[in-house]
Amino acid sequence: DAGVIQSPRHEVTEMGQEVTLRCKPISGHDYLFWYRQTMMRGLELLIYFNNNVPIDDSGMPEDRFSAKMPNASFSTLKIQPSEPRDSAVYFCASTRANTEAFFGQGTRLTVV
Amino acid sequence: DAKTTQPPSMDCAEGRAANLPCNHSTISGNEYVYWYRQIHSQGPQYIIHGLKNNETNEMASLIITEDRKSSTLILPHATLRDTAVYYCIVRVGGGYQKVTFGIGTKLQVIP
């Protein structure tokens, strides 16, 4: 398996634009997590899914952020409109019951 | 999940043992101690976990005190590739769940 695949690896966008980050979990994993990492706040859990259903989105910072998982092999994290303070590295991770999580390589987002 | 306390940074000479401490004085009876690390620009990686007995795998050893209020992650022969941020997390076992990462310990292995 190629592991958790995130795209794009780097994204630079202008303030106010919509940004979509993508994640392909490991086949057979039924949990998917989205994290955000900044120097100031460290690694924060934003939302996680189980069997494509959002279970806990309490970490989503505000309504500008939304996440979907239309099927077991794909998830998106969307920011609309984007702001400079959204600049961070966004990680996706997947797992299944009684195993550890595997993280993707992350997407480095820069909003200018 | 119980809160953990780790030193923000540590140095270790290459080839020597790196001992990373973690305090978790409010740990509950059903909570495990987990360690992860994050190498620069990569996602976190699971290292090891334990409940109350010492544990060892190919990556590291985990020593948990008898009262379970603290633990130490040991990298027996640190290499430059072990330079990373190490996170100590206390949570219930049974697979990965909603995990909150703290600031961790930045380990710098020095040639």
Coordinates of C-alpha atoms in Angstrom, one line a residue, chain A residues 57 60-67 78-81:
Chain A
D57 CA -15.9 18.2 14.4
M60 CA -12.9 22.8 13.3
P61 CA -12.0 26.4 13.9
E62 CA -15.0 28.1 12.3
D63 CA -17.6 27.9 9.6
R64 CA -15.2 28.7 6.9
F65 CA -13.8 25.1 7.3
S66 CA -15.7 22.1 6.1
A67 CA -14.8 18.5 5.6
K78 CA -12.2 22.9 2.3
I79 CA -11.6 26.4 3.5
Q80 CA -13.8 29.1 2.0
P81 CA -12.8 31.9 2.1

